[in-house]
Amino acid sequence: MADTQVESPKKQEQVGGRGIGDDGALREFGSNLVQTPGRFRDSMIRHGTPTSSRTRSQAIFTNFFLHILPTRTHVHAIKAMTTLGLGVATFVLFLLLCITGILLMVYYKPSVDQAYGSMLDIMHVVPTGRLMRNVHRWSAHAMVFCVILHMARAFYTAAYKGRRQFNWVIGMSLFVMTLALSFTGYLLPWDQLAFWAVTIGANIAQSPQELTDVLGITSWFDVGRMQKELLLGAHHVGQEALIRFYVLHVMVLPIVTSVLIAVHFWRIRKDGGLVRPRSADEVPADHATPPAKSPPGKAVSPVTSAPLKTYGLMGLMHGKTPAVNRELRNTISTWPNVLYVIGAVSMVTVLAMLVLGMFFDAPLREMANPAVPENPAKAPWYFLGLQELVSYSAFMGGVGIPAIVVIGLALVPYLDREKEDTGIWFSGAQGRRVALWSVGFAVVVVVGMLWFTVSVGWLRDWESTAHVPQIVITIFNPGTVFVVVFALWSLFIVKRTNSTRMGAIGLFTCFLVGFAILTYFATVHRGPNWDFFWSESDWPVH
Amino acid sequence: MTPKQDQLTGAKRFKTPKTRRDFLGLAAAWSAVVALAMAMLGAMRLPMPSVFPESNSRVKLGTPERYAVGTKQYFPKHRLWLFRDEAGFHAISATCTHLGCIAVRNDDGTFHCPCHGSKFDAIGNVEGGPAPKALVWVQLTVSPEGWLVADTFKEVKQGTVLVV
Ligand code: HEM
Ligand code: FES
């Protein structure tokens, strides 16, 4: 950088113009040429090697891609147990899906006549096509998995409180987006599984008819039909549906998801970084200056404790006081510490996907055949819990209960506002106990209920209730029983512990356990005709 | 007026009386919002189809004479069961009213659906499982040319028969 101001003395002599035969400009050109790599770098990155606090901060805040991070990060944020790396893993999977997805788009043709063929091409002819498709499929599964775990992490560390309330709501919409992305992607291969799973999905969208039929308003207000027609553009899954799902899958949903992710990340900054326990802000005993007397939990001053908001450099450059260049208490330089962590999580995530994609092929059944239903037509694993509920009644299982759960989860931050014990897993020992009890409770309720419906049956299997009105069948779903019982359990805990946080832990745990058991049950124990089997080897051959 | 501060989030909410100027400003802002919302709604009309690709729902099933009394025949392409008994013709759609799988007709004349185990009797009434309503009876007519025609979009009341 030192040479930028140097001018050749010769040039100054010839202000009025250059003489013929003078080689000054030529020499300058030569030297420019030699210096270009260095100057190119300097023009791109306008600070020195990140070795001092100042240049490290500059490395973060002068970089478009990194300036979403604070220049200094609280040490608590990069402890493994704070996030388990799950948010970053989810984000990396999303990027991986975008990259492999764009590559697949090069060959994929969204037409009912050609889609399946292009899948076969991708699997057998296109160079690296099989690997890209496999990585895309596994990353999609992994993203759903990670987003659920990430949500559970944010929940159990009470990261949805105070300033972070709204980011939890953004998170819920990201959760829904993730599921929508994978549902729309499911149709694209146009194989038997795709066709029948989406047929079922579209009919679930139509199932509000069960309700409007009972109310007798279907003829003039048919939400179910509207939803189905909007989704399929037709009455059956066909070309119209394929194009719609394609547009949603490759354009609409990725864009909406990207915007939501950007807001999600931006708000983490504005909300004061990742959630941390109050104890994380206490000044370590070995520190020289005693902490100023102030009420606990309040920021003392920008330099003696981590600020509530992450101002980045401003905290550092505050005049010529002795505090300058001394580390903010309990914070570390983002470059390189946080970047190492993010990099490591990304590498592990990508590696896992590559290995999975290398050794396990994404399934592809026979081409879609509207005349022969796939039996059983199982949706992707994360929808199988719902599919189990749908097998008792479509509306409650497929629309009612998911809506109650999503809205209920989004409201959690507004119903539980106790501000103690954020940033601590389960908010401490009592929360751990409540969670454990809730696991036990939910296991008993869900397994008991499944055992009951499998061995004894459900409403229409019994003499006395075989002909109850349809509305009873619609509403009285085993899932409805779960929702009611879990809600009561949660209220019981609130009363018993006198804490809404404990009630929330109980409720969330019950739903997580219910989701896990139903998913497992429908994956392993449901076979042809949605009958119960101990394992797939017992399925009748047909 | 002092702002009401939320203890937890630090958010401040002001409650001040509205002046006429505020009112006009608010009215303008809300008009803009409503206009935008209506425009969005208008744009959302596009994906709601008014013509369906399957709009030709009428399918010819041959001449009525082809089917003797006692006929029970399945048309896989149209997912339709055609019956002829002493009373006349009737057709029942095999599309399960639960989630759209294809119901299978058993040897005893009843139907069952392989997807979630719904059961229907011989005329389509729900006997078990999650199906919300009976299998649909489809309209049958005889065209001017003398063909037996089923309109798979037109539902008729259970028990309606076509006398030829
Ligand atoms: C596409 C999906 C998502 C992505 C890419 C994503 C990404 C992230 C990342 C990178 C973080 C930083 C902390 C970490 O690494 O864990 C984070 C934090 C957070 N996320 Fe997500 N997230 C997603 C979905 C969700 C969902 C479904 C929820 C919950 C409903 C949620 C709620 C939160 C909350 C509350 C925080 C702040 C945590 C704290 O302060 O400790 N996010 N997210
Ligand atoms: S689709 Fe027939 S029982 Fe579910």
GROMACS .gro file of N, CA and C in nm, chain A residues 39-131:
model
  279
   39ARG      N    1  -0.212  -0.474  -0.606
   39ARG     CA    2  -0.307  -0.362  -0.604
   39ARG      C    3  -0.449  -0.413  -0.618
   40PHE      N    4  -0.465  -0.520  -0.697
   40PHE     CA    5  -0.598  -0.578  -0.714
   40PHE      C    6  -0.650  -0.624  -0.578
   41ARG      N    7  -0.565  -0.692  -0.506
   41ARG     CA    8  -0.604  -0.738  -0.373
   41ARG      C    9  -0.638  -0.619  -0.283
   42ASP      N   10  -0.549  -0.515  -0.287
   42ASP     CA   11  -0.573  -0.400  -0.200
   42ASP      C   12  -0.703  -0.328  -0.235
   43SER      N   13  -0.737  -0.328  -0.365
   43SER     CA   14  -0.860  -0.259  -0.402
   43SER      C   15  -0.981  -0.337  -0.354
   44MET      N   16  -0.965  -0.469  -0.344
   44MET     CA   17  -1.076  -0.552  -0.302
   44MET      C   18  -1.088  -0.552  -0.150
   45ILE      N   19  -0.975  -0.573  -0.083
   45ILE     CA   20  -0.977  -0.581   0.062
   45ILE      C   21  -0.894  -0.464   0.114
   46ARG      N   22  -0.962  -0.364   0.169
   46ARG     CA   23  -0.891  -0.240   0.200
   46ARG      C   24  -0.841  -0.235   0.343
   47HIS      N   25  -0.790  -0.348   0.391
   47HIS     CA   26  -0.727  -0.343   0.523
   47HIS      C   27  -0.616  -0.445   0.524
   48GLY      N   28  -0.528  -0.434   0.622
   48GLY     CA   29  -0.412  -0.523   0.625
   48GLY      C   30  -0.449  -0.664   0.670
   49THR      N   31  -0.349  -0.747   0.687
   49THR     CA   32  -0.370  -0.883   0.734
   49THR      C   33  -0.439  -0.879   0.870
   50PRO      N   34  -0.541  -0.960   0.890
   50PRO     CA   35  -0.614  -0.953   1.018
   50PRO      C   36  -0.533  -1.011   1.133
   51THR      N   37  -0.441  -0.929   1.185
   51THR     CA   38  -0.361  -0.977   1.296
   51THR      C   39  -0.384  -0.894   1.421
   52SER      N   40  -0.426  -0.768   1.405
   52SER     CA   41  -0.453  -0.686   1.523
   52SER      C   42  -0.604  -0.680   1.545
   53SER      N   43  -0.644  -0.634   1.662
   53SER     CA   44  -0.788  -0.623   1.689
   53SER      C   45  -0.855  -0.538   1.582
   54ARG      N   46  -0.783  -0.430   1.540
   54ARG     CA   47  -0.846  -0.339   1.446
   54ARG      C   48  -0.866  -0.405   1.311
   55THR      N   49  -0.762  -0.467   1.259
   55THR     CA   50  -0.776  -0.526   1.126
   55THR      C   51  -0.870  -0.646   1.129
   56ARG      N   52  -0.873  -0.718   1.239
   56ARG     CA   53  -0.967  -0.829   1.249
   56ARG      C   54  -1.111  -0.778   1.245
   57SER      N   55  -1.134  -0.668   1.315
   57SER     CA   56  -1.268  -0.610   1.311
   57SER      C   57  -1.301  -0.566   1.170
   58GLN      N   58  -1.200  -0.502   1.104
   58GLN     CA   59  -1.224  -0.456   0.968
   58GLN      C   60  -1.254  -0.573   0.875
   59ALA      N   61  -1.185  -0.685   0.900
   59ALA     CA   62  -1.207  -0.802   0.815
   59ALA      C   63  -1.354  -0.842   0.818
   60ILE      N   64  -1.418  -0.820   0.932
   60ILE     CA   65  -1.561  -0.855   0.942
   60ILE      C   66  -1.649  -0.745   0.885
   61PHE      N   67  -1.628  -0.621   0.932
   61PHE     CA   68  -1.732  -0.524   0.898
   61PHE      C   69  -1.712  -0.455   0.764
   62THR      N   70  -1.597  -0.477   0.698
   62THR     CA   71  -1.586  -0.422   0.563
   62THR      C   72  -1.616  -0.528   0.458
   63ASN      N   73  -1.657  -0.645   0.504
   63ASN     CA   74  -1.688  -0.752   0.409
   63ASN      C   75  -1.838  -0.769   0.399
   64PHE      N   76  -1.889  -0.759   0.277
   64PHE     CA   77  -2.034  -0.766   0.259
   64PHE      C   78  -2.093  -0.892   0.320
   65PHE      N   79  -2.025  -1.004   0.298
   65PHE     CA   80  -2.082  -1.131   0.342
   65PHE      C   81  -2.066  -1.154   0.491
   66LEU      N   82  -1.964  -1.092   0.549
   66LEU     CA   83  -1.939  -1.119   0.691
   66LEU      C   84  -2.001  -1.014   0.783
   67HIS      N   85  -2.041  -0.899   0.726
   67HIS     CA   86  -2.078  -0.791   0.818
   67HIS      C   87  -2.211  -0.817   0.889
   68ILE      N   88  -2.276  -0.927   0.855
   68ILE     CA   89  -2.392  -0.969   0.933
   68ILE      C   90  -2.346  -1.016   1.072
   69LEU      N   91  -2.217  -1.053   1.083
   69LEU     CA   92  -2.163  -1.094   1.213
   69LEU      C   93  -2.111  -0.971   1.287
   70PRO      N   94  -2.115  -0.975   1.420
   70PRO     CA   95  -2.054  -0.866   1.496
   70PRO      C   96  -1.901  -0.879   1.489
   71THR      N   97  -1.830  -0.768   1.514
   71THR     CA   98  -1.684  -0.780   1.508
   71THR      C   99  -1.630  -0.856   1.629
   72ARG      N  100  -1.703  -0.845   1.738
   72ARG     CA  101  -1.664  -0.924   1.855
   72ARG      C  102  -1.785  -1.005   1.898
   73THR      N  103  -1.761  -1.126   1.941
   73THR     CA  104  -1.870  -1.215   1.975
   73THR      C  105  -1.854  -1.261   2.119
   74HIS      N  106  -1.966  -1.275   2.186
   74HIS     CA  107  -1.960  -1.324   2.323
   74HIS      C  108  -1.910  -1.468   2.323
   75VAL      N  109  -1.822  -1.501   2.416
   75VAL     CA  110  -1.765  -1.637   2.417
   75VAL      C  111  -1.874  -1.744   2.426
   76HIS      N  112  -1.983  -1.711   2.493
   76HIS     CA  113  -2.087  -1.812   2.512
   76HIS      C  114  -2.142  -1.860   2.378
   77ALA      N  115  -2.141  -1.770   2.279
   77ALA     CA  116  -2.206  -1.803   2.152
   77ALA      C  117  -2.139  -1.917   2.078
   78ILE      N  118  -2.008  -1.935   2.097
   78ILE     CA  119  -1.941  -2.041   2.019
   78ILE      C  120  -1.915  -2.165   2.103
   79LYS      N  121  -1.969  -2.169   2.225
   79LYS     CA  122  -1.960  -2.295   2.299
   79LYS      C  123  -2.049  -2.397   2.227
   80ALA      N  124  -2.000  -2.520   2.218
   80ALA     CA  125  -2.075  -2.622   2.143
   80ALA      C  126  -2.217  -2.637   2.197
   81MET      N  127  -2.233  -2.633   2.327
   81MET     CA  128  -2.364  -2.660   2.385
   81MET      C  129  -2.462  -2.544   2.368
   82THR      N  130  -2.415  -2.430   2.321
   82THR     CA  131  -2.508  -2.319   2.304
   82THR      C  132  -2.604  -2.343   2.189
   83THR      N  133  -2.551  -2.380   2.074
   83THR     CA  134  -2.638  -2.397   1.956
   83THR      C  135  -2.629  -2.537   1.898
   84LEU      N  136  -2.529  -2.615   1.936
   84LEU     CA  137  -2.500  -2.744   1.874
   84LEU      C  138  -2.476  -2.729   1.724
   85GLY      N  139  -2.453  -2.606   1.681
   85GLY     CA  140  -2.424  -2.582   1.540
   85GLY      C  141  -2.544  -2.604   1.448
   86LEU      N  142  -2.662  -2.616   1.506
   86LEU     CA  143  -2.777  -2.661   1.425
   86LEU      C  144  -2.828  -2.556   1.328
   87GLY      N  145  -2.829  -2.428   1.371
   87GLY     CA  146  -2.876  -2.324   1.280
   87GLY      C  147  -2.784  -2.313   1.160
   88VAL      N  148  -2.654  -2.314   1.186
   88VAL     CA  149  -2.557  -2.304   1.077
   88VAL      C  150  -2.570  -2.425   0.986
   89ALA      N  151  -2.584  -2.543   1.044
   89ALA     CA  152  -2.598  -2.664   0.962
   89ALA      C  153  -2.721  -2.652   0.872
   90THR      N  154  -2.832  -2.602   0.928
   90THR     CA  155  -2.953  -2.586   0.847
   90THR      C  156  -2.927  -2.492   0.731
   91PHE      N  157  -2.857  -2.382   0.760
   91PHE     CA  158  -2.829  -2.284   0.656
   91PHE      C  159  -2.739  -2.343   0.547
   92VAL      N  160  -2.637  -2.417   0.591
   92VAL     CA  161  -2.546  -2.480   0.493
   92VAL      C  162  -2.624  -2.577   0.406
   93LEU      N  163  -2.715  -2.653   0.467
   93LEU     CA  164  -2.794  -2.747   0.389
   93LEU      C  165  -2.880  -2.672   0.287
   94PHE      N  166  -2.933  -2.557   0.329
   94PHE     CA  167  -3.013  -2.478   0.235
   94PHE      C  168  -2.927  -2.434   0.116
   95LEU      N  169  -2.804  -2.388   0.144
   95LEU     CA  170  -2.715  -2.349   0.034
   95LEU      C  171  -2.684  -2.467  -0.057
   96LEU      N  172  -2.655  -2.580   0.006
   96LEU     CA  173  -2.624  -2.701  -0.070
   96LEU      C  174  -2.742  -2.739  -0.159
   97LEU      N  175  -2.862  -2.724  -0.106
   97LEU     CA  176  -2.982  -2.757  -0.184
   97LEU      C  177  -2.997  -2.661  -0.302
   98CYS      N  178  -2.964  -2.533  -0.279
   98CYS     CA  179  -2.973  -2.437  -0.389
   98CYS      C  180  -2.875  -2.474  -0.499
   99ILE      N  181  -2.751  -2.508  -0.460
   99ILE     CA  182  -2.649  -2.538  -0.561
   99ILE      C  183  -2.685  -2.664  -0.638
  100THR      N  184  -2.710  -2.775  -0.566
  100THR     CA  185  -2.742  -2.900  -0.636
  100THR      C  186  -2.873  -2.886  -0.712
  101GLY      N  187  -2.965  -2.808  -0.658
  101GLY     CA  188  -3.094  -2.789  -0.724
  101GLY      C  189  -3.079  -2.719  -0.858
  102ILE      N  190  -2.997  -2.615  -0.860
  102ILE     CA  191  -2.976  -2.544  -0.987
  102ILE      C  192  -2.912  -2.638  -1.088
  103LEU      N  193  -2.818  -2.721  -1.042
  103LEU     CA  194  -2.755  -2.816  -1.135
  103LEU      C  195  -2.859  -2.914  -1.190
  104LEU      N  196  -2.948  -2.963  -1.103
  104LEU     CA  197  -3.050  -3.057  -1.151
  104LEU      C  198  -3.143  -2.990  -1.252
  105MET      N  199  -3.169  -2.861  -1.229
  105MET     CA  200  -3.259  -2.789  -1.321
  105MET      C  201  -3.208  -2.789  -1.464
  106VAL      N  202  -3.077  -2.802  -1.479
  106VAL     CA  203  -3.020  -2.799  -1.613
  106VAL      C  204  -3.077  -2.912  -1.699
  107TYR      N  205  -3.107  -3.026  -1.637
  107TYR     CA  206  -3.157  -3.139  -1.715
  107TYR      C  207  -3.304  -3.170  -1.690
  108TYR      N  208  -3.358  -3.127  -1.578
  108TYR     CA  209  -3.494  -3.168  -1.542
  108TYR      C  210  -3.597  -3.098  -1.632
  109LYS      N  211  -3.699  -3.172  -1.675
  109LYS     CA  212  -3.804  -3.114  -1.759
  109LYS      C  213  -3.939  -3.131  -1.691
  110PRO      N  214  -4.002  -3.020  -1.654
  110PRO     CA  215  -4.128  -3.031  -1.579
  110PRO      C  216  -4.247  -3.062  -1.668
  111SER      N  217  -4.246  -3.176  -1.731
  111SER     CA  218  -4.358  -3.215  -1.815
  111SER      C  219  -4.391  -3.360  -1.783
  112VAL      N  220  -4.520  -3.393  -1.779
  112VAL     CA  221  -4.555  -3.528  -1.736
  112VAL      C  222  -4.498  -3.634  -1.829
  113ASP      N  223  -4.474  -3.598  -1.955
  113ASP     CA  224  -4.420  -3.697  -2.047
  113ASP      C  225  -4.270  -3.713  -2.032
  114GLN      N  226  -4.204  -3.607  -1.986
  114GLN     CA  227  -4.058  -3.609  -1.988
  114GLN      C  228  -3.993  -3.611  -1.851
  115ALA      N  229  -4.069  -3.576  -1.748
  115ALA     CA  230  -4.008  -3.561  -1.616
  115ALA      C  231  -3.940  -3.690  -1.571
  116TYR      N  232  -4.014  -3.799  -1.579
  116TYR     CA  233  -3.958  -3.926  -1.531
  116TYR      C  234  -3.835  -3.964  -1.612
  117GLY      N  235  -3.845  -3.944  -1.744
  117GLY     CA  236  -3.731  -3.974  -1.830
  117GLY      C  237  -3.609  -3.891  -1.793
  118SER      N  238  -3.633  -3.763  -1.763
  118SER     CA  239  -3.517  -3.679  -1.729
  118SER      C  240  -3.458  -3.723  -1.595
  119MET      N  241  -3.542  -3.778  -1.507
  119MET     CA  242  -3.486  -3.832  -1.382
  119MET      C  243  -3.396  -3.951  -1.412
  120LEU      N  244  -3.442  -4.038  -1.502
  120LEU     CA  245  -3.360  -4.154  -1.539
  120LEU      C  246  -3.228  -4.108  -1.601
  121ASP      N  247  -3.237  -4.005  -1.688
  121ASP     CA  248  -3.114  -3.950  -1.746
  121ASP      C  249  -3.020  -3.902  -1.637
  122ILE      N  250  -3.075  -3.824  -1.544
  122ILE     CA  251  -2.992  -3.769  -1.438
  122ILE      C  252  -2.926  -3.882  -1.360
  123MET      N  253  -3.000  -3.990  -1.339
  123MET     CA  254  -2.945  -4.101  -1.261
  123MET      C  255  -2.841  -4.181  -1.339
  124HIS      N  256  -2.862  -4.195  -1.472
  124HIS     CA  257  -2.779  -4.292  -1.544
  124HIS      C  258  -2.688  -4.233  -1.651
  125VAL      N  259  -2.718  -4.113  -1.700
  125VAL     CA  260  -2.642  -4.061  -1.814
  125VAL      C  261  -2.563  -3.936  -1.777
  126VAL      N  262  -2.628  -3.844  -1.707
  126VAL     CA  263  -2.565  -3.715  -1.678
  126VAL      C  264  -2.441  -3.734  -1.590
  127PRO      N  265  -2.326  -3.676  -1.630
  127PRO     CA  266  -2.207  -3.688  -1.546
  127PRO      C  267  -2.235  -3.629  -1.407
  128THR      N  268  -2.204  -3.702  -1.305
  128THR     CA  269  -2.226  -3.668  -1.163
  128THR      C  270  -2.375  -3.647  -1.130
  129GLY      N  271  -2.463  -3.675  -1.226
  129GLY     CA  272  -2.606  -3.650  -1.201
  129GLY      C  273  -2.658  -3.727  -1.081
  130ARG      N  274  -2.617  -3.855  -1.074
  130ARG     CA  275  -2.666  -3.938  -0.964
  130ARG      C  276  -2.622  -3.880  -0.829
  131LEU      N  277  -2.495  -3.840  -0.822
  131LEU     CA  278  -2.445  -3.786  -0.696
  131LEU      C  279  -2.520  -3.658  -0.660
   0.00000   0.00000   0.00000
